[in-house]
Amino acid sequence: MDRETLKRRLVEEEGKRLFAYRDHLGHLTVGVGLNLDEGHATTLLQWVGADPAAVRAGAPLTNDQIDRLLDRCVTEVEEVLRANVAGWNGLPEDAQLVLSDMTFQMGWPRVRDFRKTLAAVERGDFETAADEMLDSTWAKDQTPRRAEALAELMRGCAREEKA
């Protein structure tokens, strides 16, 4: 998968913020969609030399810190998908991009719950995978435009295989 394409896409979708803000779901977020209330955000902030309490209180991150955080998060997404999606390395690049984007946005525990989507991807049925993606709260209520765009990318994998 092209990491730079994924990172550009994530910046477009999530934005790039120096200061912490509340996202559309009310989570305290900073940088490129780093949810400060989940996972190991504190460890990541310390890793780039930021004081987590100060960031939560309104201190800004630098562009370099945000870029390093994004790079680390993309690496973590790749690692979890490689470990958990059968045939990951053989998937079309756009299928990898879609699952990586979803995992970045929602986290692996939530993406893992897309069982029918993942099963369809693993068997190369990208049309069904796209349909299953859209049959979700994520697509219907949370980020419908993002879900539609990602589903279209997934459908493109099916068209590529037919060509």
PDB file of C-alpha atoms in Angstrom:
ATOM      1  CA  MET A   1       0.000   0.000   0.000  1.00  0.00           C
ATOM      2  CA  ASP A   2       1.172   3.502  -0.767  1.00  0.00           C
ATOM      3  CA  ARG A   3       1.609   5.086   2.664  1.00  0.00           C
ATOM      4  CA  GLU A   4       1.862   8.612   1.256  1.00  0.00           C
ATOM      5  CA  THR A   5      -1.475   8.252  -0.538  1.00  0.00           C
ATOM      6  CA  LEU A   6      -3.082   7.056   2.692  1.00  0.00           C
ATOM      7  CA  LYS A   7      -1.565   9.900   4.704  1.00  0.00           C
ATOM      8  CA  ARG A   8      -2.718  12.523   2.165  1.00  0.00           C
ATOM      9  CA  ARG A   9      -6.193  11.017   2.193  1.00  0.00           C
ATOM     10  CA  LEU A  10      -6.325  11.028   6.002  1.00  0.00           C
ATOM     11  CA  VAL A  11      -5.261  14.676   6.167  1.00  0.00           C
ATOM     12  CA  GLU A  12      -8.017  15.548   3.667  1.00  0.00           C
ATOM     13  CA  GLU A  13     -10.647  13.592   5.606  1.00  0.00           C
ATOM     14  CA  GLU A  14      -9.605  14.367   9.169  1.00  0.00           C
ATOM     15  CA  GLY A  15      -7.956  17.745   8.769  1.00  0.00           C
ATOM     16  CA  LYS A  16      -4.714  18.725  10.460  1.00  0.00           C
ATOM     17  CA  ARG A  17      -5.109  20.605  13.714  1.00  0.00           C
ATOM     18  CA  LEU A  18      -2.356  21.990  15.937  1.00  0.00           C
ATOM     19  CA  PHE A  19      -4.768  22.468  18.849  1.00  0.00           C
ATOM     20  CA  ALA A  20      -7.083  19.912  20.477  1.00  0.00           C
ATOM     21  CA  TYR A  21     -10.742  20.148  19.446  1.00  0.00           C
ATOM     22  CA  ARG A  22     -13.972  18.189  19.782  1.00  0.00           C
ATOM     23  CA  ASP A  23     -14.727  16.079  16.720  1.00  0.00           C
ATOM     24  CA  HIS A  24     -18.224  15.407  15.337  1.00  0.00           C
ATOM     25  CA  LEU A  25     -18.709  12.626  17.912  1.00  0.00           C
ATOM     26  CA  GLY A  26     -17.517  14.793  20.807  1.00  0.00           C
ATOM     27  CA  HIS A  27     -14.093  13.165  21.233  1.00  0.00           C
ATOM     28  CA  LEU A  28     -11.154  15.366  22.162  1.00  0.00           C
ATOM     29  CA  THR A  29      -8.905  15.133  19.102  1.00  0.00           C
ATOM     30  CA  VAL A  30      -5.653  16.673  17.878  1.00  0.00           C
ATOM     31  CA  GLY A  31      -3.353  16.476  14.872  1.00  0.00           C
ATOM     32  CA  VAL A  32      -4.763  14.269  12.143  1.00  0.00           C
ATOM     33  CA  GLY A  33      -7.664  12.663  13.968  1.00  0.00           C
ATOM     34  CA  LEU A  34      -5.771  11.466  17.055  1.00  0.00           C
ATOM     35  CA  ASN A  35      -8.495  10.728  19.606  1.00  0.00           C
ATOM     36  CA  LEU A  36      -7.002  11.740  22.955  1.00  0.00           C
ATOM     37  CA  ASP A  37      -9.542   9.624  24.840  1.00  0.00           C
ATOM     38  CA  GLU A  38      -8.666   6.274  23.247  1.00  0.00           C
ATOM     39  CA  GLY A  39      -5.843   3.837  23.004  1.00  0.00           C
ATOM     40  CA  HIS A  40      -2.369   4.971  23.741  1.00  0.00           C
ATOM     41  CA  ALA A  41      -2.658   8.637  22.765  1.00  0.00           C
ATOM     42  CA  THR A  42      -0.807   9.691  25.906  1.00  0.00           C
ATOM     43  CA  THR A  43       2.134   7.441  25.033  1.00  0.00           C
ATOM     44  CA  LEU A  44       2.159   8.700  21.449  1.00  0.00           C
ATOM     45  CA  LEU A  45       2.147  12.339  22.539  1.00  0.00           C
ATOM     46  CA  GLN A  46       5.025  11.677  24.932  1.00  0.00           C
ATOM     47  CA  TRP A  47       6.862   9.836  22.130  1.00  0.00           C
ATOM     48  CA  VAL A  48       6.861  13.023  20.013  1.00  0.00           C
ATOM     49  CA  GLY A  49       7.919  15.158  22.975  1.00  0.00           C
ATOM     50  CA  ALA A  50       4.535  16.675  23.780  1.00  0.00           C
ATOM     51  CA  ASP A  51       3.036  17.006  27.255  1.00  0.00           C
ATOM     52  CA  PRO A  52      -0.337  15.192  27.066  1.00  0.00           C
ATOM     53  CA  ALA A  53      -1.893  17.288  29.854  1.00  0.00           C
ATOM     54  CA  ALA A  54      -0.764  20.517  28.204  1.00  0.00           C
ATOM     55  CA  VAL A  55      -2.138  19.412  24.813  1.00  0.00           C
ATOM     56  CA  ARG A  56      -5.470  18.567  26.448  1.00  0.00           C
ATOM     57  CA  ALA A  57      -5.436  22.014  28.071  1.00  0.00           C
ATOM     58  CA  GLY A  58      -4.858  23.798  24.771  1.00  0.00           C
ATOM     59  CA  ALA A  59      -1.113  23.733  24.060  1.00  0.00           C
ATOM     60  CA  PRO A  60      -0.402  23.263  20.345  1.00  0.00           C
ATOM     61  CA  LEU A  61       1.519  20.509  18.638  1.00  0.00           C
ATOM     62  CA  THR A  62       4.068  21.371  15.974  1.00  0.00           C
ATOM     63  CA  ASN A  63       3.643  20.305  12.358  1.00  0.00           C
ATOM     64  CA  ASP A  64       6.619  17.973  12.819  1.00  0.00           C
ATOM     65  CA  GLN A  65       4.981  16.333  15.836  1.00  0.00           C
ATOM     66  CA  ILE A  66       1.739  15.878  13.907  1.00  0.00           C
ATOM     67  CA  ASP A  67       3.579  14.363  10.941  1.00  0.00           C
ATOM     68  CA  ARG A  68       5.438  11.942  13.222  1.00  0.00           C
ATOM     69  CA  LEU A  69       2.201  10.978  14.989  1.00  0.00           C
ATOM     70  CA  LEU A  70       0.479  10.338  11.677  1.00  0.00           C
ATOM     71  CA  ASP A  71       3.364   8.240  10.425  1.00  0.00           C
ATOM     72  CA  ARG A  72       3.361   6.150  13.614  1.00  0.00           C
ATOM     73  CA  CYS A  73      -0.410   5.667  13.495  1.00  0.00           C
ATOM     74  CA  VAL A  74      -0.237   4.553   9.839  1.00  0.00           C
ATOM     75  CA  THR A  75       2.476   2.049  10.785  1.00  0.00           C
ATOM     76  CA  GLU A  76       0.287   0.695  13.585  1.00  0.00           C
ATOM     77  CA  VAL A  77      -2.695   0.393  11.228  1.00  0.00           C
ATOM     78  CA  GLU A  78      -0.586  -1.542   8.710  1.00  0.00           C
ATOM     79  CA  GLU A  79       0.705  -3.865  11.421  1.00  0.00           C
ATOM     80  CA  VAL A  80      -2.729  -4.698  12.817  1.00  0.00           C
ATOM     81  CA  LEU A  81      -4.223  -5.300   9.367  1.00  0.00           C
ATOM     82  CA  ARG A  82      -1.300  -7.445   8.225  1.00  0.00           C
ATOM     83  CA  ALA A  83      -1.724  -9.541  11.381  1.00  0.00           C
ATOM     84  CA  ASN A  84      -5.518  -9.853  11.201  1.00  0.00           C
ATOM     85  CA  VAL A  85      -6.661  -9.831   7.555  1.00  0.00           C
ATOM     86  CA  ALA A  86      -6.006 -13.071   5.706  1.00  0.00           C
ATOM     87  CA  GLY A  87      -4.126 -12.478   2.454  1.00  0.00           C
ATOM     88  CA  TRP A  88      -3.423  -8.821   3.277  1.00  0.00           C
ATOM     89  CA  ASN A  89      -0.296  -8.603   1.131  1.00  0.00           C
ATOM     90  CA  GLY A  90      -2.148  -9.957  -1.905  1.00  0.00           C
ATOM     91  CA  LEU A  91      -5.108  -7.578  -1.722  1.00  0.00           C
ATOM     92  CA  PRO A  92      -5.503  -4.840  -4.328  1.00  0.00           C
ATOM     93  CA  GLU A  93      -3.934  -1.587  -3.198  1.00  0.00           C
ATOM     94  CA  ASP A  94      -7.300   0.185  -3.027  1.00  0.00           C
ATOM     95  CA  ALA A  95      -8.746  -2.550  -0.776  1.00  0.00           C
ATOM     96  CA  GLN A  96      -5.757  -2.071   1.523  1.00  0.00           C
ATOM     97  CA  LEU A  97      -6.275   1.690   1.406  1.00  0.00           C
ATOM     98  CA  VAL A  98      -9.964   1.365   2.307  1.00  0.00           C
ATOM     99  CA  LEU A  99      -9.370  -0.973   5.249  1.00  0.00           C
ATOM    100  CA  SER A 100      -6.469   1.188   6.430  1.00  0.00           C
ATOM    101  CA  ASP A 101      -8.598   4.327   6.286  1.00  0.00           C
ATOM    102  CA  MET A 102     -11.428   2.631   8.181  1.00  0.00           C
ATOM    103  CA  THR A 103      -9.029   1.293  10.804  1.00  0.00           C
ATOM    104  CA  PHE A 104      -7.410   4.699  11.254  1.00  0.00           C
ATOM    105  CA  GLN A 105     -10.805   6.323  11.724  1.00  0.00           C
ATOM    106  CA  MET A 106     -12.538   3.736  13.900  1.00  0.00           C
ATOM    107  CA  GLY A 107      -9.764   1.565  15.320  1.00  0.00           C
ATOM    108  CA  TRP A 108      -9.286  -2.151  14.763  1.00  0.00           C
ATOM    109  CA  PRO A 109     -11.759  -3.258  17.472  1.00  0.00           C
ATOM    110  CA  ARG A 110     -14.591  -1.523  15.589  1.00  0.00           C
ATOM    111  CA  VAL A 111     -13.401  -2.568  12.115  1.00  0.00           C
ATOM    112  CA  ARG A 112     -13.101  -6.156  13.342  1.00  0.00           C
ATOM    113  CA  ASP A 113     -16.871  -6.009  13.918  1.00  0.00           C
ATOM    114  CA  PHE A 114     -17.339  -5.522  10.150  1.00  0.00           C
ATOM    115  CA  ARG A 115     -17.188  -9.321   9.898  1.00  0.00           C
ATOM    116  CA  LYS A 116     -19.113  -9.612   6.631  1.00  0.00           C
ATOM    117  CA  THR A 117     -17.032  -6.870   5.019  1.00  0.00           C
ATOM    118  CA  LEU A 118     -13.780  -8.507   6.074  1.00  0.00           C
ATOM    119  CA  ALA A 119     -14.929 -11.959   4.969  1.00  0.00           C
ATOM    120  CA  ALA A 120     -15.930 -10.571   1.568  1.00  0.00           C
ATOM    121  CA  VAL A 121     -12.566  -8.808   1.165  1.00  0.00           C
ATOM    122  CA  GLU A 122     -10.679 -11.953   2.108  1.00  0.00           C
ATOM    123  CA  ARG A 123     -12.517 -13.946  -0.576  1.00  0.00           C
ATOM    124  CA  GLY A 124     -12.080 -11.173  -3.166  1.00  0.00           C
ATOM    125  CA  ASP A 125     -15.772 -10.206  -3.331  1.00  0.00           C
ATOM    126  CA  PHE A 126     -15.277  -6.455  -3.300  1.00  0.00           C
ATOM    127  CA  GLU A 127     -18.843  -5.566  -4.390  1.00  0.00           C
ATOM    128  CA  THR A 128     -20.262  -7.378  -1.373  1.00  0.00           C
ATOM    129  CA  ALA A 129     -17.592  -5.846   0.845  1.00  0.00           C
ATOM    130  CA  ALA A 130     -18.704  -2.366  -0.286  1.00  0.00           C
ATOM    131  CA  ASP A 131     -22.376  -3.231   0.281  1.00  0.00           C
ATOM    132  CA  GLU A 132     -21.586  -4.472   3.789  1.00  0.00           C
ATOM    133  CA  MET A 133     -19.583  -1.336   4.571  1.00  0.00           C
ATOM    134  CA  LEU A 134     -22.607   0.777   3.710  1.00  0.00           C
ATOM    135  CA  ASP A 135     -24.928  -1.370   5.828  1.00  0.00           C
ATOM    136  CA  SER A 136     -23.573   0.094   9.059  1.00  0.00           C
ATOM    137  CA  THR A 137     -24.128   2.855  11.575  1.00  0.00           C
ATOM    138  CA  TRP A 138     -20.753   4.237  10.498  1.00  0.00           C
ATOM    139  CA  ALA A 139     -22.063   4.740   6.942  1.00  0.00           C
ATOM    140  CA  LYS A 140     -25.603   5.738   7.805  1.00  0.00           C
ATOM    141  CA  ASP A 141     -25.140   8.009  10.822  1.00  0.00           C
ATOM    142  CA  GLN A 142     -21.500   8.832  11.503  1.00  0.00           C
ATOM    143  CA  THR A 143     -19.541   9.710   8.358  1.00  0.00           C
ATOM    144  CA  PRO A 144     -21.743   8.858   5.374  1.00  0.00           C
ATOM    145  CA  ARG A 145     -19.741  10.776   2.764  1.00  0.00           C
ATOM    146  CA  ARG A 146     -16.503   9.155   3.826  1.00  0.00           C
ATOM    147  CA  ALA A 147     -18.140   5.720   3.876  1.00  0.00           C
ATOM    148  CA  GLU A 148     -19.600   6.253   0.385  1.00  0.00           C
ATOM    149  CA  ALA A 149     -16.217   7.322  -0.997  1.00  0.00           C
ATOM    150  CA  LEU A 150     -14.475   4.334   0.566  1.00  0.00           C
ATOM    151  CA  ALA A 151     -17.165   1.937  -0.651  1.00  0.00           C
ATOM    152  CA  GLU A 152     -16.700   3.300  -4.173  1.00  0.00           C
ATOM    153  CA  LEU A 153     -12.958   2.658  -3.920  1.00  0.00           C
ATOM    154  CA  MET A 154     -13.718  -0.885  -2.759  1.00  0.00           C
ATOM    155  CA  ARG A 155     -16.094  -1.385  -5.724  1.00  0.00           C
ATOM    156  CA  GLY A 156     -13.271  -0.238  -7.983  1.00  0.00           C
ATOM    157  CA  CYS A 157     -11.304  -3.318  -6.911  1.00  0.00           C
ATOM    158  CA  ALA A 158     -14.071  -5.495  -8.361  1.00  0.00           C
ATOM    159  CA  ARG A 159     -14.044  -3.544 -11.624  1.00  0.00           C
ATOM    160  CA  GLU A 160     -10.249  -3.881 -11.860  1.00  0.00           C
ATOM    161  CA  GLU A 161     -10.459  -7.651 -11.465  1.00  0.00           C
ATOM    162  CA  LYS A 162     -13.045  -7.892 -14.272  1.00  0.00           C
ATOM    163  CA  ALA A 163     -10.908  -5.800 -16.639  1.00  0.00           C
TER     164      ALA A 163
END
